Amino acid sequence: MGYKVNRPEFTLAENAYFVEMAKGIGVATKHLVENLASRKHTVTREYPEQQPEYAARYRGQHRLMLRDDGRARCVACMLCSTACPAKCITIQAGDYGDDQVEKYPIKFEIDLLVCVYCGMCEEACPCDAIRMDSGVHAAPELHRAASRVGKVDLLRLGELSIAQQGGTFR
Amino acid sequence: MSLIKVKIDGTEVEVPPGTTILKAAEQAGVEIPTFCYHDALTRPANCRMCLVNTNKAPKLLPACYSTVMDGMEVTTTDPKTEKTRKSTLEFILLHHPVDCPICDQAGECTLQNHYFDHSASKSRSFTRKNHKPKAVEIGPRVTFDAERCIVCTRCVRFCDEVSKSGELQVVQRGERSEISTFPGRSLDNAYSLNTVDLCPVGALTSTDFRFKMRVWFLNSANSVCSGCARGCNIIVDHGENRVQRYRPRYNADVNQFWMCDAGRETYQEFQQQRLDSGRVSGFEVPTKDALSAAAAAIDAFVKERSVDALAFVLSPLSTNEDTWGVLALAEALGVTRFYVGGRAAGQADELLVLADKNPNRKGLETLLAARGLTAEPLSALTTGIASGAVGGVVWVGHEHPRNAPLEAALQKLALRVVLTSNASVWSTGASVIVATRTFEESDGTWTNAAGKTQRLFRALEPLREIPPTWDAAARIGRALSAALPLWLSARSVFDELVRAAPTLATTWDGPSGRKQGRPDVPNPGFRAQAFPRRG
Ligand code: SF4
Ligand code: SF4
Ligand code: SF4
Ligand code: SF4
Ligand code: FES
């Protein structure tokens, strides 16, 4: 079994090589001249001056959302780190000592080099505390340690969430 | 007494009269959900979770309280029972905060489990939830969250019936019901943390364990509490290769369902000043160097003085296997002087706590007797050193109370080899320290005051290549060309010591024959090194 592939026979001109070569150079030169004269047909992007537009659902670098008073919404329930298939979220829980929020992350660290950007953490979070809608993609770093982003950096990208903590009737 | 026949979900069982439906169902292999029922407490039948349909009453009966009747047919999965369960759960959850994300009980919560097994329906409530005090320090070791309480009164009954301290009561009525201590009192009895285990929800949580770790990250191994000579059966819950908490494990002969609060805190003792490598003249060295240095030091001492001037200090906290290994080394050297240290005696109480705070004194004594040896209390060592009879010691353990004259006397010794898991005043200034495993890192057995030998399953990975004490002793012995048996695991030491002291026999692999901890190998070496777990 197999396909019969029709291979066209080369004409004499094609076999002569030089004619075809000249044609090819002609095409390349035409594009070169065109692109030098105008940018209309270029497909490459002038990165990083020109940033790509990401779709709204693009999963970029994580961010931690904020409460009204600027504290993290995250209550260190560890559901994200439980759901994470790459096991790249490290959270250490602390106690505010109040009776409203009680629990918060002393440390919240994501190793972006280990992360597979699956979005499981976002989905697992019961508090709308972690999101990947920052529109920022993880930047390349010179050192591994710099890719372990901590709570401060994650909160810097954060903003208020419209979700009401604890539901509507509190 | 004739047995009566009952049918539970089609399975016929014969039970003595007076048996509850719940127990009969257990016998039939049918599980009935409960909240307020507990085997060791009285039955108020207040949660109504266990209601089941029978052919003997028009209404559903609480299975935990109602006794079976001859010819009774019980159904636990018919629509009526299931609908009732659902309604009961809806009722319980009406004012429940469902703050599982910050609730330490999440993952081991009876309410969560029952909800997913028997309801899993959306809330239909449109009223505001009641608010009650949260994060209340109800006792020195227990944190109370009134919103999460389902008023099953298990905690109240425990304090009334088991600890007999009666601090707790239910105040208010109906949806405002709350657990509270009597005015001016606090939940501070010596067994208060058992209420945390009893509480089916996250209303009572341990202040020590609070927010430390989610329970689903914990691994468990069956073990025995080191707190006193009772030898309460426990579960060592560990995560990130550290012990996170102890929980009592049911044993009808020893501790029933309970353990004391002091016992639960003993894990901290083994985390303080943990030695992760040997020391020779104060410098950190790998275990094999520490072992050969120990052997060389003992050899030099025996050649220079005599073996009569060498004493062994034993610990009643060592496992039987560790003690057996050390005794084998001592006997191979020809040592005759033994001293027994251990934690100082404390207070006993009526429930579990014994005055002897050492978990294995009985085992130690039995093993000494089996080898025909005698030992003196540690305090006698001071005079031994002062009189010049003792010139060097091989010292096991760190758990000996401070004793200034002895500490001063030790400085005069020509040889101090210490085998210990944790640094202490007894290891400072020692010529050689061999780091050994804690009991949580070892397989072994302890014999409690009643003479019952109980198995400890290994919970933690030992740090680096740290050996168990019996292995360290055997390796020192072999370095001294003493004829010590080549033990391959704690099991082989145990088999040997049981031949010499048959009263110490016990099932090695646990009652179910199943391993309940990590595999029993003495030197996992590099392979099983504990790497820090990420995330
Ligand atoms: S995106 Fe996936 S891999 Fe990355 S942190 Fe979230 S759960 Fe983990
Ligand atoms: S980010 Fe969300 S899921 Fe992760 S710990 Fe915080 S609250 Fe829990
Ligand atoms: S008691 Fe159970 S259901 Fe209630 S908040 Fe805690 S974990 Fe959730
Ligand atoms: S605190 Fe816990 S054990 Fe006590 S009544 Fe409430 S739910 Fe039951
Ligand atoms: S378990 Fe039977 S009523 Fe609570």
JSON list of C-alpha atoms in Angstrom, two decimals, chain B residues 152-354:
[
{"chain": "B", "resi": 152, "resn": "CYS", "atom": "CA", "xyz": [-22.88, 17.68, 68.43]},
{"chain": "B", "resi": 153, "resn": "THR", "atom": "CA", "xyz": [-21.68, 18.03, 72.06]},
{"chain": "B", "resi": 154, "resn": "ARG", "atom": "CA", "xyz": [-18.91, 15.46, 71.66]},
{"chain": "B", "resi": 155, "resn": "CYS", "atom": "CA", "xyz": [-16.47, 17.90, 73.25]},
{"chain": "B", "resi": 156, "resn": "VAL", "atom": "CA", "xyz": [-18.83, 18.62, 76.14]},
{"chain": "B", "resi": 157, "resn": "ARG", "atom": "CA", "xyz": [-19.33, 14.92, 76.75]},
{"chain": "B", "resi": 158, "resn": "PHE", "atom": "CA", "xyz": [-15.60, 14.26, 76.60]},
{"chain": "B", "resi": 159, "resn": "CYS", "atom": "CA", "xyz": [-14.92, 16.84, 79.29]},
{"chain": "B", "resi": 160, "resn": "ASP", "atom": "CA", "xyz": [-17.75, 15.49, 81.43]},
{"chain": "B", "resi": 161, "resn": "GLU", "atom": "CA", "xyz": [-17.16, 11.80, 80.98]},
{"chain": "B", "resi": 162, "resn": "VAL", "atom": "CA", "xyz": [-13.55, 11.14, 80.10]},
{"chain": "B", "resi": 163, "resn": "SER", "atom": "CA", "xyz": [-11.37, 13.95, 81.38]},
{"chain": "B", "resi": 164, "resn": "LYS", "atom": "CA", "xyz": [-14.00, 14.56, 84.11]},
{"chain": "B", "resi": 165, "resn": "SER", "atom": "CA", "xyz": [-13.05, 18.21, 84.20]},
{"chain": "B", "resi": 166, "resn": "GLY", "atom": "CA", "xyz": [-16.38, 19.53, 82.87]},
{"chain": "B", "resi": 167, "resn": "GLU", "atom": "CA", "xyz": [-15.25, 22.88, 81.49]},
{"chain": "B", "resi": 168, "resn": "LEU", "atom": "CA", "xyz": [-17.62, 22.97, 78.56]},
{"chain": "B", "resi": 169, "resn": "GLN", "atom": "CA", "xyz": [-21.32, 23.55, 78.14]},
{"chain": "B", "resi": 170, "resn": "VAL", "atom": "CA", "xyz": [-23.79, 24.53, 75.46]},
{"chain": "B", "resi": 171, "resn": "VAL", "atom": "CA", "xyz": [-25.12, 28.05, 75.89]},
{"chain": "B", "resi": 172, "resn": "GLN", "atom": "CA", "xyz": [-28.10, 29.66, 74.12]},
{"chain": "B", "resi": 173, "resn": "ARG", "atom": "CA", "xyz": [-30.73, 27.71, 72.22]},
{"chain": "B", "resi": 174, "resn": "GLY", "atom": "CA", "xyz": [-31.54, 26.78, 68.66]},
{"chain": "B", "resi": 175, "resn": "GLU", "atom": "CA", "xyz": [-29.48, 28.37, 65.94]},
{"chain": "B", "resi": 176, "resn": "ARG", "atom": "CA", "xyz": [-27.75, 30.55, 68.54]},
{"chain": "B", "resi": 177, "resn": "SER", "atom": "CA", "xyz": [-26.39, 27.53, 70.40]},
{"chain": "B", "resi": 178, "resn": "GLU", "atom": "CA", "xyz": [-22.73, 27.79, 71.10]},
{"chain": "B", "resi": 179, "resn": "ILE", "atom": "CA", "xyz": [-20.13, 25.84, 72.97]},
{"chain": "B", "resi": 180, "resn": "SER", "atom": "CA", "xyz": [-18.61, 27.80, 75.79]},
{"chain": "B", "resi": 181, "resn": "THR", "atom": "CA", "xyz": [-16.56, 27.26, 78.89]},
{"chain": "B", "resi": 182, "resn": "PHE", "atom": "CA", "xyz": [-18.14, 27.91, 82.24]},
{"chain": "B", "resi": 183, "resn": "PRO", "atom": "CA", "xyz": [-17.46, 31.49, 83.38]},
{"chain": "B", "resi": 184, "resn": "GLY", "atom": "CA", "xyz": [-13.93, 31.97, 84.53]},
{"chain": "B", "resi": 185, "resn": "ARG", "atom": "CA", "xyz": [-12.77, 28.64, 83.20]},
{"chain": "B", "resi": 186, "resn": "SER", "atom": "CA", "xyz": [-10.80, 27.63, 80.17]},
{"chain": "B", "resi": 187, "resn": "LEU", "atom": "CA", "xyz": [-10.47, 24.37, 78.27]},
{"chain": "B", "resi": 188, "resn": "ASP", "atom": "CA", "xyz": [-7.19, 23.56, 79.92]},
{"chain": "B", "resi": 189, "resn": "ASN", "atom": "CA", "xyz": [-7.43, 19.99, 81.13]},
{"chain": "B", "resi": 190, "resn": "ALA", "atom": "CA", "xyz": [-4.49, 17.71, 80.46]},
{"chain": "B", "resi": 191, "resn": "TYR", "atom": "CA", "xyz": [-6.45, 15.97, 77.69]},
{"chain": "B", "resi": 192, "resn": "SER", "atom": "CA", "xyz": [-7.98, 19.00, 76.00]},
{"chain": "B", "resi": 193, "resn": "LEU", "atom": "CA", "xyz": [-6.56, 18.25, 72.56]},
{"chain": "B", "resi": 194, "resn": "ASN", "atom": "CA", "xyz": [-8.67, 15.11, 72.33]},
{"chain": "B", "resi": 195, "resn": "THR", "atom": "CA", "xyz": [-11.65, 17.39, 71.82]},
{"chain": "B", "resi": 196, "resn": "VAL", "atom": "CA", "xyz": [-9.91, 18.53, 68.63]},
{"chain": "B", "resi": 197, "resn": "ASP", "atom": "CA", "xyz": [-9.81, 14.94, 67.38]},
{"chain": "B", "resi": 198, "resn": "LEU", "atom": "CA", "xyz": [-13.38, 14.37, 68.49]},
{"chain": "B", "resi": 199, "resn": "CYS", "atom": "CA", "xyz": [-14.80, 17.48, 66.90]},
{"chain": "B", "resi": 200, "resn": "PRO", "atom": "CA", "xyz": [-16.20, 16.28, 63.57]},
{"chain": "B", "resi": 201, "resn": "VAL", "atom": "CA", "xyz": [-15.80, 19.76, 62.09]},
{"chain": "B", "resi": 202, "resn": "GLY", "atom": "CA", "xyz": [-13.23, 22.52, 62.36]},
{"chain": "B", "resi": 203, "resn": "ALA", "atom": "CA", "xyz": [-14.79, 24.18, 65.38]},
{"chain": "B", "resi": 204, "resn": "LEU", "atom": "CA", "xyz": [-12.09, 23.01, 67.74]},
{"chain": "B", "resi": 205, "resn": "THR", "atom": "CA", "xyz": [-8.63, 23.03, 66.23]},
{"chain": "B", "resi": 206, "resn": "SER", "atom": "CA", "xyz": [-5.18, 22.61, 67.66]},
{"chain": "B", "resi": 207, "resn": "THR", "atom": "CA", "xyz": [-3.42, 25.90, 68.22]},
{"chain": "B", "resi": 208, "resn": "ASP", "atom": "CA", "xyz": [-0.04, 24.27, 67.74]},
{"chain": "B", "resi": 209, "resn": "PHE", "atom": "CA", "xyz": [-0.99, 22.71, 64.40]},
{"chain": "B", "resi": 210, "resn": "ARG", "atom": "CA", "xyz": [-2.98, 25.76, 63.29]},
{"chain": "B", "resi": 211, "resn": "PHE", "atom": "CA", "xyz": [-2.19, 26.69, 59.68]},
{"chain": "B", "resi": 212, "resn": "LYS", "atom": "CA", "xyz": [0.99, 24.63, 59.75]},
{"chain": "B", "resi": 213, "resn": "MET", "atom": "CA", "xyz": [0.11, 22.34, 56.90]},
{"chain": "B", "resi": 214, "resn": "ARG", "atom": "CA", "xyz": [-2.90, 21.14, 54.96]},
{"chain": "B", "resi": 215, "resn": "VAL", "atom": "CA", "xyz": [-3.82, 17.68, 56.14]},
{"chain": "B", "resi": 216, "resn": "TRP", "atom": "CA", "xyz": [-3.75, 16.19, 52.66]},
{"chain": "B", "resi": 217, "resn": "PHE", "atom": "CA", "xyz": [-0.04, 16.93, 52.43]},
{"chain": "B", "resi": 218, "resn": "LEU", "atom": "CA", "xyz": [0.61, 14.81, 55.53]},
{"chain": "B", "resi": 219, "resn": "ASN", "atom": "CA", "xyz": [1.88, 11.26, 55.48]},
{"chain": "B", "resi": 220, "resn": "SER", "atom": "CA", "xyz": [1.33, 9.03, 58.44]},
{"chain": "B", "resi": 221, "resn": "ALA", "atom": "CA", "xyz": [3.11, 6.25, 60.23]},
{"chain": "B", "resi": 222, "resn": "ASN", "atom": "CA", "xyz": [1.93, 4.25, 63.20]},
{"chain": "B", "resi": 223, "resn": "SER", "atom": "CA", "xyz": [4.06, 4.77, 66.25]},
{"chain": "B", "resi": 224, "resn": "VAL", "atom": "CA", "xyz": [4.05, 5.08, 70.00]},
{"chain": "B", "resi": 225, "resn": "CYS", "atom": "CA", "xyz": [4.20, 8.22, 72.14]},
{"chain": "B", "resi": 226, "resn": "SER", "atom": "CA", "xyz": [7.51, 8.83, 73.86]},
{"chain": "B", "resi": 227, "resn": "GLY", "atom": "CA", "xyz": [5.96, 11.00, 76.58]},
{"chain": "B", "resi": 228, "resn": "CYS", "atom": "CA", "xyz": [5.61, 8.43, 79.34]},
{"chain": "B", "resi": 229, "resn": "ALA", "atom": "CA", "xyz": [5.76, 4.76, 80.17]},
{"chain": "B", "resi": 230, "resn": "ARG", "atom": "CA", "xyz": [2.10, 4.22, 79.20]},
{"chain": "B", "resi": 231, "resn": "GLY", "atom": "CA", "xyz": [3.09, 3.96, 75.55]},
{"chain": "B", "resi": 232, "resn": "CYS", "atom": "CA", "xyz": [-0.04, 5.44, 74.00]},
{"chain": "B", "resi": 233, "resn": "ASN", "atom": "CA", "xyz": [-0.46, 4.37, 70.41]},
{"chain": "B", "resi": 234, "resn": "ILE", "atom": "CA", "xyz": [-0.14, 7.29, 68.06]},
{"chain": "B", "resi": 235, "resn": "ILE", "atom": "CA", "xyz": [-0.10, 8.25, 64.44]},
{"chain": "B", "resi": 236, "resn": "VAL", "atom": "CA", "xyz": [2.86, 10.38, 63.46]},
{"chain": "B", "resi": 237, "resn": "ASP", "atom": "CA", "xyz": [1.67, 12.83, 60.83]},
{"chain": "B", "resi": 238, "resn": "HIS", "atom": "CA", "xyz": [4.62, 14.18, 58.96]},
{"chain": "B", "resi": 239, "resn": "GLY", "atom": "CA", "xyz": [5.18, 16.45, 56.01]},
{"chain": "B", "resi": 240, "resn": "GLU", "atom": "CA", "xyz": [8.30, 17.89, 54.40]},
{"chain": "B", "resi": 241, "resn": "ASN", "atom": "CA", "xyz": [10.19, 15.29, 56.43]},
{"chain": "B", "resi": 242, "resn": "ARG", "atom": "CA", "xyz": [9.25, 16.91, 59.69]},
{"chain": "B", "resi": 243, "resn": "VAL", "atom": "CA", "xyz": [6.78, 15.73, 62.27]},
{"chain": "B", "resi": 244, "resn": "GLN", "atom": "CA", "xyz": [3.79, 18.05, 62.09]},
{"chain": "B", "resi": 245, "resn": "ARG", "atom": "CA", "xyz": [1.58, 16.53, 64.76]},
{"chain": "B", "resi": 246, "resn": "TYR", "atom": "CA", "xyz": [0.81, 13.41, 66.76]},
{"chain": "B", "resi": 247, "resn": "ARG", "atom": "CA", "xyz": [-2.66, 11.92, 66.87]},
{"chain": "B", "resi": 248, "resn": "PRO", "atom": "CA", "xyz": [-3.85, 9.13, 69.15]},
{"chain": "B", "resi": 249, "resn": "ARG", "atom": "CA", "xyz": [-4.50, 5.73, 67.61]},
{"chain": "B", "resi": 250, "resn": "TYR", "atom": "CA", "xyz": [-7.08, 3.37, 69.04]},
{"chain": "B", "resi": 251, "resn": "ASN", "atom": "CA", "xyz": [-5.78, 0.59, 71.21]},
{"chain": "B", "resi": 252, "resn": "ALA", "atom": "CA", "xyz": [-8.23, -1.01, 73.59]},
{"chain": "B", "resi": 253, "resn": "ASP", "atom": "CA", "xyz": [-5.52, -2.26, 75.94]},
{"chain": "B", "resi": 254, "resn": "VAL", "atom": "CA", "xyz": [-3.41, 0.85, 76.24]},
{"chain": "B", "resi": 255, "resn": "ASN", "atom": "CA", "xyz": [-4.98, 4.21, 75.57]},
{"chain": "B", "resi": 256, "resn": "GLN", "atom": "CA", "xyz": [-8.41, 3.59, 73.99]},
{"chain": "B", "resi": 257, "resn": "PHE", "atom": "CA", "xyz": [-8.94, 6.64, 71.81]},
{"chain": "B", "resi": 258, "resn": "TRP", "atom": "CA", "xyz": [-6.93, 9.17, 73.76]},
{"chain": "B", "resi": 259, "resn": "MET", "atom": "CA", "xyz": [-3.56, 10.65, 74.46]},
{"chain": "B", "resi": 260, "resn": "CYS", "atom": "CA", "xyz": [-2.51, 13.49, 76.75]},
{"chain": "B", "resi": 261, "resn": "ASP", "atom": "CA", "xyz": [-1.66, 17.01, 75.62]},
{"chain": "B", "resi": 262, "resn": "ALA", "atom": "CA", "xyz": [1.86, 16.81, 76.99]},
{"chain": "B", "resi": 263, "resn": "GLY", "atom": "CA", "xyz": [2.53, 13.74, 74.85]},
{"chain": "B", "resi": 264, "resn": "ARG", "atom": "CA", "xyz": [1.47, 15.58, 71.73]},
{"chain": "B", "resi": 265, "resn": "GLU", "atom": "CA", "xyz": [4.10, 18.21, 72.32]},
{"chain": "B", "resi": 266, "resn": "THR", "atom": "CA", "xyz": [6.98, 15.77, 72.69]},
{"chain": "B", "resi": 267, "resn": "TYR", "atom": "CA", "xyz": [7.72, 15.85, 68.96]},
{"chain": "B", "resi": 268, "resn": "GLN", "atom": "CA", "xyz": [9.27, 19.29, 69.48]},
{"chain": "B", "resi": 269, "resn": "GLU", "atom": "CA", "xyz": [11.94, 17.85, 71.74]},
{"chain": "B", "resi": 270, "resn": "PHE", "atom": "CA", "xyz": [13.33, 15.82, 68.85]},
{"chain": "B", "resi": 271, "resn": "GLN", "atom": "CA", "xyz": [13.41, 18.81, 66.52]},
{"chain": "B", "resi": 272, "resn": "GLN", "atom": "CA", "xyz": [15.46, 20.99, 68.82]},
{"chain": "B", "resi": 273, "resn": "GLN", "atom": "CA", "xyz": [19.19, 20.94, 68.26]},
{"chain": "B", "resi": 274, "resn": "ARG", "atom": "CA", "xyz": [18.90, 17.99, 65.92]},
{"chain": "B", "resi": 275, "resn": "LEU", "atom": "CA", "xyz": [22.30, 16.74, 64.91]},
{"chain": "B", "resi": 276, "resn": "ASP", "atom": "CA", "xyz": [22.69, 16.21, 61.20]},
{"chain": "B", "resi": 277, "resn": "SER", "atom": "CA", "xyz": [26.25, 14.93, 61.29]},
{"chain": "B", "resi": 278, "resn": "GLY", "atom": "CA", "xyz": [28.79, 13.52, 63.69]},
{"chain": "B", "resi": 279, "resn": "ARG", "atom": "CA", "xyz": [31.35, 15.64, 65.56]},
{"chain": "B", "resi": 280, "resn": "VAL", "atom": "CA", "xyz": [34.95, 14.88, 66.32]},
{"chain": "B", "resi": 281, "resn": "SER", "atom": "CA", "xyz": [36.53, 17.40, 68.73]},
{"chain": "B", "resi": 282, "resn": "GLY", "atom": "CA", "xyz": [33.72, 19.76, 67.83]},
{"chain": "B", "resi": 283, "resn": "PHE", "atom": "CA", "xyz": [34.18, 19.54, 64.05]},
{"chain": "B", "resi": 284, "resn": "GLU", "atom": "CA", "xyz": [31.42, 18.24, 61.84]},
{"chain": "B", "resi": 285, "resn": "VAL", "atom": "CA", "xyz": [32.39, 15.00, 60.15]},
{"chain": "B", "resi": 286, "resn": "PRO", "atom": "CA", "xyz": [30.58, 12.39, 58.06]},
{"chain": "B", "resi": 287, "resn": "THR", "atom": "CA", "xyz": [29.10, 9.47, 59.96]},
{"chain": "B", "resi": 288, "resn": "LYS", "atom": "CA", "xyz": [31.74, 6.95, 58.90]},
{"chain": "B", "resi": 289, "resn": "ASP", "atom": "CA", "xyz": [34.51, 9.20, 60.18]},
{"chain": "B", "resi": 290, "resn": "ALA", "atom": "CA", "xyz": [32.67, 9.76, 63.44]},
{"chain": "B", "resi": 291, "resn": "LEU", "atom": "CA", "xyz": [32.27, 6.00, 63.83]},
{"chain": "B", "resi": 292, "resn": "SER", "atom": "CA", "xyz": [35.93, 5.24, 63.18]},
{"chain": "B", "resi": 293, "resn": "ALA", "atom": "CA", "xyz": [36.96, 8.11, 65.47]},
{"chain": "B", "resi": 294, "resn": "ALA", "atom": "CA", "xyz": [34.71, 6.66, 68.18]},
{"chain": "B", "resi": 295, "resn": "ALA", "atom": "CA", "xyz": [36.24, 3.22, 67.70]},
{"chain": "B", "resi": 296, "resn": "ALA", "atom": "CA", "xyz": [39.77, 4.61, 67.77]},
{"chain": "B", "resi": 297, "resn": "ALA", "atom": "CA", "xyz": [39.08, 6.65, 70.90]},
{"chain": "B", "resi": 298, "resn": "ILE", "atom": "CA", "xyz": [37.58, 3.68, 72.72]},
{"chain": "B", "resi": 299, "resn": "ASP", "atom": "CA", "xyz": [40.47, 1.48, 71.61]},
{"chain": "B", "resi": 300, "resn": "ALA", "atom": "CA", "xyz": [43.06, 3.99, 72.83]},
{"chain": "B", "resi": 301, "resn": "PHE", "atom": "CA", "xyz": [41.25, 4.44, 76.13]},
{"chain": "B", "resi": 302, "resn": "VAL", "atom": "CA", "xyz": [40.96, 0.72, 76.81]},
{"chain": "B", "resi": 303, "resn": "LYS", "atom": "CA", "xyz": [44.64, 0.21, 75.96]},
{"chain": "B", "resi": 304, "resn": "GLU", "atom": "CA", "xyz": [45.77, 3.10, 78.14]},
{"chain": "B", "resi": 305, "resn": "ARG", "atom": "CA", "xyz": [43.50, 2.60, 81.15]},
{"chain": "B", "resi": 306, "resn": "SER", "atom": "CA", "xyz": [41.49, -0.57, 81.28]},
{"chain": "B", "resi": 307, "resn": "VAL", "atom": "CA", "xyz": [38.05, -1.65, 80.26]},
{"chain": "B", "resi": 308, "resn": "ASP", "atom": "CA", "xyz": [37.02, -1.52, 83.92]},
{"chain": "B", "resi": 309, "resn": "ALA", "atom": "CA", "xyz": [37.25, 2.26, 83.80]},
{"chain": "B", "resi": 310, "resn": "LEU", "atom": "CA", "xyz": [34.81, 2.41, 80.87]},
{"chain": "B", "resi": 311, "resn": "ALA", "atom": "CA", "xyz": [31.13, 2.94, 81.63]},
{"chain": "B", "resi": 312, "resn": "PHE", "atom": "CA", "xyz": [28.07, 2.88, 79.38]},
{"chain": "B", "resi": 313, "resn": "VAL", "atom": "CA", "xyz": [25.19, 5.28, 79.94]},
{"chain": "B", "resi": 314, "resn": "LEU", "atom": "CA", "xyz": [21.95, 3.85, 78.59]},
{"chain": "B", "resi": 315, "resn": "SER", "atom": "CA", "xyz": [18.74, 5.62, 77.80]},
{"chain": "B", "resi": 316, "resn": "PRO", "atom": "CA", "xyz": [15.24, 4.34, 78.57]},
{"chain": "B", "resi": 317, "resn": "LEU", "atom": "CA", "xyz": [14.10, 6.25, 75.51]},
{"chain": "B", "resi": 318, "resn": "SER", "atom": "CA", "xyz": [16.11, 4.09, 73.13]},
{"chain": "B", "resi": 319, "resn": "THR", "atom": "CA", "xyz": [14.23, 1.39, 71.32]},
{"chain": "B", "resi": 320, "resn": "ASN", "atom": "CA", "xyz": [14.83, -2.20, 72.40]},
{"chain": "B", "resi": 321, "resn": "GLU", "atom": "CA", "xyz": [16.84, -2.70, 69.21]},
{"chain": "B", "resi": 322, "resn": "ASP", "atom": "CA", "xyz": [19.08, 0.28, 69.96]},
{"chain": "B", "resi": 323, "resn": "THR", "atom": "CA", "xyz": [19.64, -0.86, 73.52]},
{"chain": "B", "resi": 324, "resn": "TRP", "atom": "CA", "xyz": [20.39, -4.39, 72.34]},
{"chain": "B", "resi": 325, "resn": "GLY", "atom": "CA", "xyz": [22.96, -3.08, 69.87]},
{"chain": "B", "resi": 326, "resn": "VAL", "atom": "CA", "xyz": [24.66, -0.94, 72.52]},
{"chain": "B", "resi": 327, "resn": "LEU", "atom": "CA", "xyz": [24.66, -3.80, 75.01]},
{"chain": "B", "resi": 328, "resn": "ALA", "atom": "CA", "xyz": [26.17, -6.10, 72.41]},
{"chain": "B", "resi": 329, "resn": "LEU", "atom": "CA", "xyz": [28.98, -3.60, 71.89]},
{"chain": "B", "resi": 330, "resn": "ALA", "atom": "CA", "xyz": [29.50, -3.22, 75.63]},
{"chain": "B", "resi": 331, "resn": "GLU", "atom": "CA", "xyz": [29.58, -6.95, 76.15]},
{"chain": "B", "resi": 332, "resn": "ALA", "atom": "CA", "xyz": [32.01, -7.45, 73.28]},
{"chain": "B", "resi": 333, "resn": "LEU", "atom": "CA", "xyz": [34.32, -4.92, 74.91]},
{"chain": "B", "resi": 334, "resn": "GLY", "atom": "CA", "xyz": [33.86, -6.55, 78.32]},
{"chain": "B", "resi": 335, "resn": "VAL", "atom": "CA", "xyz": [32.27, -3.53, 79.97]},
{"chain": "B", "resi": 336, "resn": "THR", "atom": "CA", "xyz": [30.54, -4.15, 83.29]},
{"chain": "B", "resi": 337, "resn": "ARG", "atom": "CA", "xyz": [29.55, -0.65, 84.43]},
{"chain": "B", "resi": 338, "resn": "PHE", "atom": "CA", "xyz": [26.17, 0.57, 83.26]},
{"chain": "B", "resi": 339, "resn": "TYR", "atom": "CA", "xyz": [24.21, 3.64, 84.22]},
{"chain": "B", "resi": 340, "resn": "VAL", "atom": "CA", "xyz": [20.64, 4.37, 83.22]},
{"chain": "B", "resi": 341, "resn": "GLY", "atom": "CA", "xyz": [19.57, 7.93, 82.67]},
{"chain": "B", "resi": 342, "resn": "GLY", "atom": "CA", "xyz": [16.33, 9.16, 81.18]},
{"chain": "B", "resi": 343, "resn": "ARG", "atom": "CA", "xyz": [13.79, 11.82, 81.83]},
{"chain": "B", "resi": 344, "resn": "ALA", "atom": "CA", "xyz": [13.06, 12.72, 85.45]},
{"chain": "B", "resi": 345, "resn": "ALA", "atom": "CA", "xyz": [9.89, 11.31, 86.96]},
{"chain": "B", "resi": 346, "resn": "GLY", "atom": "CA", "xyz": [6.83, 13.55, 86.93]},
{"chain": "B", "resi": 347, "resn": "GLN", "atom": "CA", "xyz": [3.21, 13.51, 87.93]},
{"chain": "B", "resi": 348, "resn": "ALA", "atom": "CA", "xyz": [0.83, 10.68, 87.20]},
{"chain": "B", "resi": 349, "resn": "ASP", "atom": "CA", "xyz": [-2.91, 11.07, 86.72]},
{"chain": "B", "resi": 350, "resn": "GLU", "atom": "CA", "xyz": [-5.96, 8.80, 86.77]},
{"chain": "B", "resi": 351, "resn": "LEU", "atom": "CA", "xyz": [-6.47, 8.50, 83.05]},
{"chain": "B", "resi": 352, "resn": "LEU", "atom": "CA", "xyz": [-3.27, 7.75, 81.14]},
{"chain": "B", "resi": 353, "resn": "VAL", "atom": "CA", "xyz": [-0.23, 9.68, 82.29]},
{"chain": "B", "resi": 354, "resn": "LEU", "atom": "CA", "xyz": [2.29, 7.70, 84.33]}
]
